[in-house]
Amino acid sequence: MPPSRRARSRCALALGRLAVASVLLGGLVLLRREPLPGRRDLVRVALVGVLWFGAYNVSLNAAELRVDAGTAAMLVNVGPILVAVLAGVVLREGFPPGLLAGCAVAFGGAVVIGYATAGSGGSDTWGVVLCVVAAVCYAVSVVAQKPALGRVSALQATWLACTVGALVCLPFAPQLVRELAAAPATATGWVAYLGAFPTAVAFTTWAYALARTSAGKQGATTYLVPAVTVVLGWAMLGEVPPALALAGGAICLAGVALTRRRGRGPRPPAGARARTTVRR
């Protein structure tokens, strides 16, 4: 299959996933009778749909046909670092040393996994650019989504983002219709599965968690994905990973654990501690 056709096929799959997720989540929103968010939050959630659910999928699918796996892993996994920086500036979350150090460690682990599992494919300039575009889309989306989740439920935010993302991917609808018509029933079932679980359930869970933690820490948890992928590929597909990939997974886990550590606050002056003791 020519690269351009494979890219369209992947984007058509993204449309199918988003359409399934939109229908399922939309039914739950109707059952809960949740009102639409205000204009400001609606714009934020729509931005997430355009950038993360739409542009991210399109750019990453096209990039993966132009760059090798190691380059893609290195560039796309810049995303959580961008989230930490943007959240520190835009959301005023600051720059906790543990978070920055953990992101750096986990990023190194992701690069090690990418290097260990890379094929023989090369990289071109457009592929690199598309990977960077995907990382930026992800980072901006997380920072835009965080404030909206203070007033919009995780369920509704995910439904709206999925719906907007599906609209962005509508140009690939003819490709999706042709492929579904020619595909066996099992393939159609897998599309439904991808829409229900890795899309609807996973992104709703993500939004629920993001509403209850900082954007920087939440973004760093995505460094668990390369490590989990290596383990699942080994357990379910029998793909024995290289020792270097296992080492990279361990580094990713250590980095994420570092981001979750609570830093020690400043110690009060001796006099203050004494006064506190006296009051007791």
XYZ file of N, CA and C in Angstrom:
840
model
N 0.847 -1.194 0.000
C 0.000 0.000 0.000
C 0.888 1.252 0.000
N 0.664 2.209 -0.909
C 1.478 3.433 -0.940
C 1.375 4.191 0.382
N 2.441 4.920 0.770
C 2.419 5.646 2.040
C 1.237 6.598 2.187
N 0.894 7.326 1.110
C -0.210 8.278 1.211
C -1.529 7.567 1.496
N -1.701 6.396 0.905
C -2.933 5.641 1.140
C -2.953 5.079 2.556
N -1.797 4.638 3.041
C -1.736 4.149 4.416
C -2.048 5.264 5.404
N -1.564 6.462 5.131
C -1.856 7.602 6.007
C -3.351 7.888 6.030
N -3.987 7.864 4.848
C -5.439 8.100 4.797
C -6.195 7.004 5.532
N -5.685 5.766 5.420
C -6.336 4.654 6.099
C -6.276 4.825 7.614
N -5.137 5.267 8.123
C -4.997 5.479 9.565
C -5.900 6.609 10.039
N -5.989 7.661 9.260
C -6.854 8.788 9.632
C -8.321 8.383 9.568
N -8.657 7.516 8.619
C -10.033 7.002 8.556
C -10.342 6.183 9.799
N -9.367 5.393 10.256
C -9.549 4.635 11.492
C -9.754 5.568 12.675
N -9.001 6.663 12.713
C -9.178 7.644 13.788
C -10.587 8.210 13.763
N -11.106 8.489 12.567
C -12.482 8.984 12.446
C -13.464 7.955 12.980
N -13.265 6.688 12.629
C -14.163 5.642 13.115
C -14.164 5.550 14.622
N -12.980 5.592 15.221
C -12.871 5.539 16.681
C -13.593 6.713 17.327
N -13.355 7.906 16.818
C -13.959 9.100 17.401
C -15.466 9.102 17.234
N -15.958 8.608 16.098
C -17.400 8.556 15.869
C -18.065 7.602 16.861
N -17.454 6.440 17.060
C -18.004 5.484 18.024
C -18.007 6.082 19.426
N -16.899 6.690 19.818
C -16.805 7.290 21.150
C -17.815 8.416 21.320
N -18.006 9.221 20.279
C -18.960 10.332 20.360
C -20.379 9.829 20.582
N -20.754 8.774 19.881
C -22.103 8.217 20.027
C -22.297 7.649 21.432
N -21.336 6.865 21.905
C -21.462 6.245 23.223
C -21.502 7.276 24.340
N -20.548 8.214 24.308
C -20.507 9.235 25.352
C -21.693 10.186 25.262
N -22.123 10.479 24.011
C -23.284 11.341 23.842
C -24.533 10.739 24.466
N -24.694 9.414 24.364
C -25.832 8.756 24.997
C -25.803 8.910 26.508
N -24.619 8.796 27.100
C -24.502 8.966 28.548
C -24.780 10.404 28.971
N -24.317 11.361 28.171
C -24.582 12.768 28.487
C -26.078 13.053 28.444
N -26.777 12.484 27.463
C -28.221 12.671 27.382
C -28.927 12.050 28.584
N -28.480 10.868 29.002
C -29.090 10.224 30.167
C -28.888 11.049 31.425
N -27.726 11.667 31.541
C -27.435 12.495 32.717
C -28.032 13.892 32.617
N -28.460 14.259 31.403
C -29.081 15.567 31.149
C -28.165 16.713 31.596
N -26.927 16.605 31.208
C -25.975 17.649 31.575
C -26.137 18.851 30.648
N -26.210 20.061 31.193
C -26.305 21.245 30.343
C -24.992 21.519 29.633
N -25.071 22.201 28.500
C -23.852 22.550 27.779
C -23.028 23.540 28.604
N -21.718 23.478 28.511
C -20.872 24.418 29.266
C -21.011 25.835 28.724
N -20.507 26.792 29.484
C -20.508 28.171 29.042
C -19.605 28.377 27.839
N -19.737 29.540 27.227
C -19.018 29.804 25.977
C -17.508 29.661 26.142
N -16.974 30.191 27.220
C -15.523 30.141 27.403
C -15.028 28.709 27.520
N -15.714 27.894 28.327
C -15.303 26.498 28.483
C -15.566 25.708 27.207
N -16.621 26.071 26.502
C -16.930 25.386 25.244
C -15.811 25.609 24.226
N -15.274 26.816 24.195
C -14.165 27.113 23.283
C -12.934 26.299 23.674
N -12.670 26.194 24.963
C -11.509 25.431 25.419
C -11.635 23.957 25.029
N -12.805 23.385 25.274
C -13.006 21.968 24.967
C -12.972 21.740 23.455
N -13.548 22.674 22.702
C -13.501 22.554 21.239
C -12.060 22.611 20.735
N -11.237 23.443 21.373
C -9.818 23.518 20.998
C -9.127 22.175 21.225
N -9.481 21.516 22.337
C -8.937 20.181 22.602
C -9.342 19.215 21.493
N -10.612 19.291 21.070
C -11.083 18.413 20.002
C -10.358 18.652 18.691
N -10.141 19.929 18.359
C -9.463 20.260 17.102
C -8.004 19.820 17.133
N -7.299 20.159 18.234
C -5.860 19.930 18.279
C -5.492 18.487 18.638
N -6.061 17.977 19.731
C -5.641 16.664 20.224
C -6.348 15.529 19.489
N -7.682 15.603 19.422
C -8.438 14.515 18.818
C -8.414 14.576 17.289
N -8.135 15.744 16.742
C -8.093 15.881 15.298
C -6.692 16.016 14.742
N -6.087 17.200 14.927
C -4.784 17.487 14.320
C -3.695 16.546 14.813
N -3.715 16.177 16.079
C -2.704 15.261 16.621
C -2.739 13.923 15.879
N -3.944 13.366 15.727
C -4.065 12.078 15.044
C -3.587 12.157 13.601
N -4.007 13.205 12.906
C -3.649 13.335 11.494
C -2.141 13.508 11.331
N -1.550 14.412 12.116
C -0.122 14.685 11.965
C 0.727 13.496 12.397
N 0.354 12.820 13.486
C 1.148 11.688 13.951
C 1.056 10.517 12.979
N -0.135 10.256 12.450
C -0.278 9.164 11.489
C 0.565 9.406 10.246
N 0.593 10.650 9.787
C 1.416 10.964 8.616
C 2.902 10.905 8.953
N 3.259 11.344 10.172
C 4.672 11.364 10.557
C 5.246 9.964 10.670
N 4.463 9.023 11.197
C 4.968 7.671 11.422
C 5.292 6.938 10.124
N 4.819 7.456 9.002
C 5.164 6.872 7.707
C 6.423 7.507 7.116
N 6.951 8.534 7.784
C 8.104 9.267 7.253
C 9.347 9.152 8.134
N 9.164 8.812 9.418
C 10.300 8.750 10.332
C 10.380 7.374 10.963
N 11.556 7.004 11.442
C 11.701 5.727 12.128
C 11.146 5.832 13.540
N 10.951 4.680 14.167
C 10.299 4.645 15.471
C 11.084 5.404 16.532
N 12.419 5.323 16.482
C 13.225 6.016 17.480
C 13.061 7.521 17.414
N 13.078 8.066 16.207
C 12.902 9.510 16.044
C 11.517 9.938 16.488
N 10.495 9.151 16.108
C 9.124 9.482 16.498
C 8.976 9.483 18.015
N 9.556 8.472 18.686
C 9.459 8.406 20.142
C 10.116 9.613 20.793
N 11.286 9.985 20.300
C 12.010 11.106 20.888
C 11.230 12.408 20.728
N 10.701 12.654 19.528
C 10.046 13.930 19.253
C 8.670 14.033 19.901
N 7.853 12.983 19.763
C 6.501 13.038 20.323
C 6.547 13.088 21.844
N 7.519 12.418 22.451
C 7.594 12.406 23.908
C 8.188 13.685 24.483
N 8.436 14.665 23.632
C 8.719 16.014 24.130
C 7.441 16.628 24.701
N 6.278 16.086 24.294
C 4.986 16.633 24.694
C 4.821 16.868 26.185
N 5.037 15.851 27.041
C 4.883 16.081 28.482
C 5.799 17.162 29.045
N 6.987 17.304 28.472
C 7.879 18.378 28.915
C 7.282 19.733 28.545
N 6.719 19.820 27.339
C 6.048 21.054 26.931
C 4.855 21.343 27.831
N 4.133 20.292 28.236
C 3.003 20.478 29.151
C 3.487 21.089 30.460
N 4.564 20.547 31.015
C 5.088 21.058 32.285
C 5.489 22.525 32.170
N 6.122 22.885 31.052
C 6.550 24.276 30.860
C 5.346 25.194 30.683
N 4.409 24.805 29.799
C 3.229 25.641 29.561
C 2.374 25.767 30.815
N 2.202 24.652 31.545
C 1.402 24.706 32.769
C 2.068 25.596 33.815
N 3.388 25.559 33.869
C 4.092 26.404 34.821
C 3.903 27.875 34.538
N 3.810 28.239 33.249
C 3.670 29.643 32.864
C 2.197 30.054 32.790
N 1.413 29.321 32.000
C 0.030 29.712 31.727
C -0.883 29.445 32.921
N -0.753 28.256 33.528
C -1.624 27.890 34.653
C -1.002 28.237 36.000
N 0.206 28.778 35.984
C 0.912 29.193 37.202
C 1.104 28.040 38.181
N 1.429 26.871 37.632
C 1.699 25.720 38.487
C 3.128 25.720 39.011
N 3.953 26.617 38.473
C 5.336 26.667 38.901
C 6.163 25.575 38.248
N 7.388 25.456 38.719
C 8.316 24.481 38.144
C 8.953 23.658 39.268
N 8.172 22.722 39.846
C 8.726 21.882 40.920
C 9.948 21.104 40.426
N 11.035 21.120 41.150
C 12.248 20.413 40.695
C 12.008 18.929 40.447
N 11.188 18.289 41.312
C 10.917 16.873 41.139
C 10.195 16.578 39.839
N 9.270 17.456 39.465
C 8.532 17.261 38.221
C 9.452 17.387 37.017
N 10.273 18.431 37.009
C 11.172 18.636 35.875
C 12.207 17.515 35.778
N 12.752 17.114 36.920
C 13.742 16.033 36.906
C 13.103 14.724 36.471
N 11.892 14.456 36.962
C 11.206 13.228 36.581
C 10.880 13.189 35.100
N 10.444 14.319 34.545
C 10.162 14.380 33.108
C 11.420 14.105 32.291
N 12.541 14.678 32.739
C 13.793 14.472 32.013
C 14.210 13.002 32.049
N 14.077 12.368 33.215
C 14.442 10.955 33.344
C 13.521 10.082 32.485
N 12.204 10.326 32.588
C 11.252 9.521 31.833
C 11.415 9.730 30.330
N 11.711 10.954 29.922
C 11.952 11.222 28.506
C 13.157 10.418 28.022
N 14.180 10.365 28.836
C 15.344 9.557 28.471
C 14.972 8.096 28.296
N 14.110 7.579 29.169
C 13.666 6.200 29.038
C 12.885 5.964 27.769
N 12.023 6.928 27.410
C 11.243 6.794 26.175
C 12.155 6.778 24.951
N 13.188 7.606 24.977
C 14.139 7.628 23.866
C 14.891 6.301 23.771
N 15.249 5.735 24.921
C 15.946 4.435 24.924
C 15.049 3.357 24.312
N 13.764 3.348 24.683
C 12.835 2.369 24.113
C 12.716 2.568 22.608
N 12.591 3.815 22.186
C 12.481 4.098 20.754
C 13.702 3.643 19.984
N 14.871 3.883 20.567
C 16.110 3.461 19.912
C 16.200 1.939 19.833
N 15.798 1.271 20.918
C 15.912 -0.189 20.968
C 14.949 -0.881 20.020
N 13.792 -0.254 19.758
C 12.776 -0.897 18.922
C 12.701 -0.294 17.530
N 13.601 0.613 17.196
C 13.552 1.279 15.895
C 13.863 0.292 14.778
N 13.200 0.508 13.648
C 13.485 -0.295 12.467
C 14.583 0.349 11.647
N 14.657 -0.043 10.399
C 15.710 0.479 9.523
C 15.258 1.694 8.730
N 14.029 2.156 8.954
C 13.526 3.295 8.191
C 14.263 4.574 8.524
N 14.313 5.472 7.592
C 14.978 6.740 7.818
C 13.996 7.802 8.274
N 14.434 9.034 8.249
C 13.591 10.155 8.646
C 13.773 11.269 7.638
N 12.681 11.982 7.365
C 12.810 13.148 6.509
C 12.336 14.377 7.264
N 12.578 15.534 6.687
C 12.292 16.792 7.381
C 10.822 16.935 7.709
N 9.944 16.603 6.754
C 8.515 16.746 6.994
C 8.045 15.803 8.096
N 8.605 14.617 8.158
C 8.241 13.698 9.223
C 8.600 14.251 10.585
N 9.791 14.854 10.700
C 10.206 15.468 11.957
C 9.275 16.616 12.323
N 8.948 17.448 11.352
C 8.048 18.580 11.602
C 6.689 18.089 12.092
N 6.161 17.051 11.466
C 4.847 16.528 11.855
C 4.873 15.952 13.267
N 5.978 15.314 13.659
C 6.100 14.821 15.032
C 6.077 15.974 16.035
N 6.789 17.034 15.718
C 6.805 18.199 16.601
C 5.413 18.836 16.672
N 4.726 18.902 15.531
C 3.357 19.436 15.510
C 2.460 18.607 16.423
N 2.591 17.281 16.363
C 1.785 16.407 17.218
C 2.071 16.675 18.690
N 3.342 16.832 19.051
C 3.705 17.086 20.446
C 3.140 18.422 20.927
N 3.219 19.440 20.092
C 2.696 20.764 20.465
C 1.175 20.715 20.609
N 0.497 20.024 19.697
C -0.965 19.897 19.778
C -1.377 19.243 21.089
N -0.663 18.212 21.474
C -0.958 17.523 22.731
C -0.749 18.456 23.921
N 0.372 19.144 23.956
C 0.700 19.998 25.100
C -0.301 21.142 25.255
N -0.605 21.812 24.167
C -1.560 22.924 24.224
C -2.931 22.418 24.650
N -3.309 21.241 24.202
C -4.620 20.681 24.543
C -4.749 20.405 26.030
N -3.715 19.827 26.625
C -3.777 19.529 28.060
C -3.903 20.809 28.869
N -3.141 21.828 28.502
C -3.186 23.094 29.229
C -4.529 23.803 29.018
N -5.135 23.655 27.843
C -6.453 24.248 27.590
C -7.555 23.482 28.313
N -7.387 22.174 28.421
C -8.426 21.335 29.030
C -8.499 21.504 30.546
N -7.357 21.694 31.178
C -7.310 21.721 32.640
C -8.265 22.737 33.267
N -8.274 24.020 32.875
C -9.188 24.966 33.526
C -10.658 24.632 33.285
N -10.985 24.126 32.100
C -12.385 23.820 31.787
C -12.925 22.714 32.683
N -12.062 21.790 33.093
C -12.520 20.659 33.900
C -12.889 21.067 35.322
N -12.628 22.310 35.683
C -13.101 22.797 36.967
C -14.590 23.058 36.965
N -15.191 23.188 35.768
C -16.614 23.498 35.662
C -17.378 22.521 34.760
N -16.659 21.764 33.948
C -17.280 20.820 33.026
C -16.904 19.407 33.452
N -17.870 18.497 33.448
C -17.585 17.129 33.863
C -16.642 16.455 32.868
N -15.899 15.463 33.359
C -14.984 14.716 32.488
C -15.742 14.041 31.358
N -16.936 13.551 31.643
C -17.749 12.879 30.627
C -18.123 13.839 29.503
N -18.655 15.002 29.873
C -19.084 15.937 28.832
C -17.903 16.525 28.068
N -16.814 16.818 28.766
C -15.640 17.370 28.088
C -15.099 16.381 27.057
N -15.062 15.107 27.408
C -14.557 14.100 26.479
C -15.514 13.909 25.311
N -16.812 13.908 25.577
C -17.794 13.765 24.493
C -17.671 14.916 23.496
N -17.602 16.139 23.993
C -17.505 17.289 23.097
C -16.205 17.244 22.291
N -15.097 16.881 22.949
C -13.809 16.814 22.248
C -13.831 15.725 21.176
N -14.403 14.573 21.504
C -14.508 13.496 20.512
C -15.354 13.928 19.321
N -16.449 14.622 19.592
C -17.345 15.060 18.517
C -16.651 16.064 17.609
N -15.967 17.029 18.202
C -15.237 18.012 17.402
C -14.110 17.342 16.622
N -13.403 16.414 17.273
C -12.336 15.695 16.579
C -12.863 14.901 15.397
N -14.029 14.288 15.556
C -14.633 13.547 14.446
C -14.973 14.485 13.290
N -15.450 15.680 13.618
C -15.763 16.655 12.565
C -14.493 17.071 11.821
N -13.391 17.218 12.564
C -12.120 17.573 11.927
C -11.677 16.465 10.962
N -11.942 15.221 11.315
C -11.513 14.071 10.502
C -12.522 13.687 9.427
N -13.611 14.434 9.287
C -14.644 14.090 8.300
C -14.135 13.972 6.863
N -13.106 14.717 6.437
C -12.601 14.517 5.075
C -12.189 13.082 4.764
N -11.951 12.278 5.805
C -11.552 10.888 5.588
C -12.741 9.933 5.637
N -13.962 10.488 5.678
C -15.154 9.646 5.729
C -15.292 8.728 4.515
N -15.070 9.211 3.273
C -15.163 8.282 2.131
C -14.215 7.096 2.251
N -13.000 7.344 2.724
C -12.041 6.257 2.919
C -12.559 5.273 3.956
N -13.132 5.787 5.041
C -13.658 4.928 6.097
C -14.805 4.069 5.575
N -15.713 4.665 4.800
C -16.850 3.912 4.260
C -16.368 2.798 3.338
N -15.404 3.101 2.480
C -14.888 2.079 1.569
C -14.224 0.937 2.328
N -13.451 1.271 3.351
C -12.730 0.227 4.072
C -13.670 -0.613 4.928
N -14.683 0.012 5.533
C -15.641 -0.764 6.315
C -16.457 -1.697 5.424
N -16.772 -1.238 4.212
C -17.549 -2.072 3.289
C -16.759 -3.302 2.858
N -15.443 -3.169 2.739
C -14.606 -4.278 2.283
C -14.043 -5.107 3.431
N -14.153 -4.622 4.651
C -13.540 -5.295 5.793
C -14.447 -6.386 6.338
N -13.860 -7.426 6.933
C -14.673 -8.459 7.596
C -15.321 -7.910 8.859
N -16.276 -8.646 9.378
C -17.008 -8.195 10.563
C -16.083 -8.036 11.762
N -15.060 -8.870 11.853
C -14.139 -8.771 12.994
C -13.399 -7.440 12.990
N -13.027 -6.950 11.793
C -12.329 -5.666 11.705
C -13.237 -4.529 12.162
N -14.503 -4.589 11.748
C -15.469 -3.572 12.194
C -15.644 -3.625 13.704
N -15.635 -4.836 14.243
C -15.748 -4.981 15.695
C -14.567 -4.363 16.431
N -13.365 -4.471 15.848
C -12.192 -3.870 16.466
C -12.274 -2.352 16.444
N -12.849 -1.796 15.382
C -13.040 -0.345 15.333
C -13.964 0.088 16.469
N -15.043 -0.690 16.672
C -15.973 -0.375 17.757
C -15.278 -0.488 19.112
N -14.442 -1.512 19.265
C -13.695 -1.677 20.516
C -12.767 -0.490 20.759
N -12.035 -0.071 19.721
C -11.114 1.056 19.868
C -11.861 2.331 20.238
N -13.052 2.501 19.698
C -13.834 3.679 20.029
C -14.383 3.642 21.440
N -14.767 2.436 21.904
C -15.396 2.320 23.215
C -14.385 2.388 24.359
N -13.267 1.673 24.229
C -12.356 1.552 25.374
C -11.131 2.459 25.278
N -10.227 2.274 24.292
C -9.053 3.158 24.260
C -9.403 4.629 23.991
N -10.609 4.894 23.489
C -10.984 6.291 23.231
C -11.958 6.802 24.288
N -13.182 6.268 24.323
C -14.208 6.792 25.234
C -13.819 6.612 26.698
N -13.514 5.389 27.086
C -13.203 5.124 28.501
C -11.864 5.756 28.898
N -10.853 5.567 28.067
C -9.518 6.045 28.439
C -9.466 7.567 28.545
N -10.038 8.270 27.570
C -9.953 9.730 27.607
C -10.864 10.331 28.672
N -11.975 9.673 28.976
C -12.815 10.147 30.077
C -12.088 9.976 31.407
N -11.413 8.838 31.557
C -10.620 8.606 32.765
C -9.497 9.630 32.879
N -8.859 9.913 31.745
C -7.799 10.935 31.729
C -8.341 12.277 32.214
N -9.495 12.696 31.675
C -10.066 13.983 32.059
C -10.435 14.001 33.540
N -10.962 12.887 34.038
C -11.317 12.790 35.459
C -10.072 12.983 36.327
N -8.975 12.330 35.938
C -7.735 12.448 36.705
C -7.141 13.848 36.581
N -7.187 14.428 35.379
C -6.616 15.761 35.164
C -7.322 16.808 36.012
N -8.622 16.629 36.223
C -9.379 17.579 37.040
C -8.918 17.571 38.491
N -8.211 16.521 38.892
C -7.851 16.338 40.297
C -6.354 16.379 40.566
N -5.583 16.780 39.579
C -4.146 16.928 39.778
C -3.642 18.053 38.890
N -2.373 18.364 38.999
C -1.818 19.423 38.159
C -1.600 18.911 36.742
N -1.636 19.817 35.780
C -1.438 19.428 34.384
C -0.039 18.865 34.161
N 0.960 19.445 34.837
C 2.327 18.974 34.674
C 2.494 17.532 35.124
N 1.958 17.199 36.306
C 2.065 15.832 36.812
C 1.265 14.859 35.949
N 0.079 15.286 35.533
C -0.743 14.405 34.708
C -0.073 14.133 33.364
N 0.510 15.167 32.775
C 1.194 14.971 31.502
C 2.350 13.996 31.629
N 3.052 14.034 32.762
C 4.200 13.143 32.954
C 3.786 11.684 33.008
N 2.538 11.402 33.401
C 2.108 10.000 33.476
C 2.067 9.339 32.106
N 2.023 10.123 31.029
C 1.998 9.513 29.698
C 3.321 8.828 29.359
N 4.353 9.098 30.153
C 5.607 8.370 29.952
C 5.485 6.904 30.373
N 4.369 6.543 31.007
C 4.124 5.145 31.320
C 3.757 4.348 30.062
N 3.247 5.057 29.042
C 2.742 4.366 27.850
C 3.818 3.525 27.158
N 5.021 4.068 26.871
C 6.022 3.219 26.213
C 6.374 1.974 27.016
N 6.488 2.129 28.336
C 6.830 0.980 29.172
C 5.715 -0.060 29.165
N 4.474 0.394 29.308
C 3.339 -0.538 29.304
C 3.207 -1.228 27.948
N 3.465 -0.485 26.870
C 3.386 -1.073 25.531
C 4.377 -2.209 25.359
N 5.595 -2.008 25.854
C 6.614 -3.066 25.761
C 6.155 -4.317 26.508
N 5.613 -4.133 27.713
C 5.183 -5.275 28.523
C 3.991 -5.985 27.885
N 3.002 -5.230 27.401
C 1.830 -5.845 26.784
C 2.194 -6.580 25.499
N 3.095 -5.988 24.714
C 3.532 -6.669 23.500
C 4.204 -7.993 23.807
N 4.928 -8.011 24.901
C 5.611 -9.238 25.335
C 4.589 -10.267 25.828
N 3.627 -9.819 26.661
C 2.686 -10.745 27.287
C 1.606 -11.243 26.327
N 1.098 -10.362 25.459
C -0.055 -10.707 24.640
C 0.303 -11.106 23.215
N 1.386 -10.569 22.692
C 1.746 -10.839 21.299
C 2.997 -11.689 21.161
N 3.627 -11.992 22.280
C 4.833 -12.802 22.219
C 6.018 -12.084 21.617
N 5.989 -10.744 21.607
C 7.090 -9.958 21.061
C 8.129 -9.735 22.161
N 9.143 -10.554 22.157
C 10.176 -10.446 23.199
C 10.967 -9.158 22.982
N 10.915 -8.243 23.938
C 11.595 -6.954 23.741
C 13.095 -7.078 23.943
N 13.854 -6.233 23.280
C 15.301 -6.205 23.547
C 15.562 -5.790 24.996
N 16.682 -6.236 25.519
C 17.033 -5.886 26.893
C 17.090 -4.365 27.082
N 17.532 -3.659 26.034
C 17.620 -2.199 26.118
C 16.240 -1.575 26.269
N 15.225 -2.165 25.613
C 13.865 -1.654 25.737
C 13.340 -1.851 27.156
N 13.656 -2.993 27.765
C 13.254 -3.221 29.154
C 13.926 -2.220 30.091
N 15.185 -1.932 29.814
C 15.888 -0.933 30.627
C 15.241 0.438 30.462
N 14.871 0.773 29.216
C 14.195 2.044 28.980
C 12.865 2.113 29.693
N 12.132 1.002 29.731
C 10.868 0.974 30.459
C 11.057 1.217 31.940
N 12.098 0.619 32.498
C 12.388 0.835 33.911
C 12.733 2.302 34.185
N 13.458 2.914 33.257
C 13.805 4.330 33.410
C 12.545 5.194 33.358
N 11.625 4.868 32.444
C 10.357 5.604 32.359
C 9.596 5.518 33.681
N 9.499 4.317 34.236
C 8.787 4.135 35.504
C 9.440 4.938 36.623
N 10.763 4.930 36.652
C 11.474 5.685 37.687
C 11.232 7.184 37.531
N 11.213 7.652 36.292
C 10.974 9.067 36.055
C 9.587 9.496 36.481
N 8.577 8.696 36.131
C 7.200 9.026 36.523
C 7.062 8.993 38.043
N 7.685 8.009 38.684
C 7.642 7.944 40.145
C 8.267 9.196 40.763
N 9.310 9.694 40.147
C 9.970 10.899 40.650
C 9.053 12.114 40.556
N 8.252 12.186 39.494
C 7.335 13.328 39.347
C 6.221 13.299 40.388
N 5.917 12.120 40.929
C 4.820 11.997 41.891
C 5.261 12.197 43.330
N 6.566 12.337 43.551
C 7.044 12.538 44.920
C 6.653 13.919 45.423
N 6.263 13.958 46.657
C 5.922 15.242 47.278
C 7.197 15.909 47.774
N 7.399 17.132 47.342
C 8.579 17.850 47.812
C 8.397 18.318 49.239
N 9.483 18.420 49.936
C 9.422 18.920 51.310
C 9.276 20.430 51.312
N 8.334 20.901 52.050
C 8.146 22.336 52.145
C 9.242 22.972 52.981
N 9.357 24.293 52.968
C 10.397 24.977 53.756
C 10.175 24.785 55.249
N 11.243 24.544 55.979
C 11.135 24.340 57.414
C 10.878 25.686 58.097
N 9.947 25.708 59.057
C 9.691 26.970 59.769
C 10.880 27.340 60.645
N 11.053 28.628 60.940
C 12.148 29.053 61.818
C 12.055 28.390 63.186
N 13.203 28.317 63.880
C 13.237 27.646 65.185
C 12.272 28.301 66.170
N 12.200 29.627 66.118
C 11.301 30.324 67.036
C 9.857 29.981 66.785
N 9.500 29.848 65.509
C 8.115 29.502 65.179
C 7.791 28.108 65.692
N 8.754 27.165 65.558
C 8.510 25.814 66.040
C 8.332 25.816 67.563
N 9.107 26.668 68.211
C 8.991 26.738 69.663
C 7.644 27.284 70.094
N 7.198 28.340 69.394
C 5.899 28.926 69.754
C 4.795 27.922 69.533
N 4.892 27.126 68.452
C 3.868 26.120 68.165
C 3.835 25.091 69.288
N 5.016 24.702 69.775
C 5.085 23.711 70.859
C 4.443 24.254 72.122
N 4.681 25.538 72.446
C 4.130 26.142 73.643
C 2.613 26.174 73.576
N 2.067 26.537 72.366
C 0.609 26.621 72.244
C -0.035 25.278 72.514
N 0.652 24.198 72.102
C 0.070 22.884 72.350
C 0.044 22.569 73.834
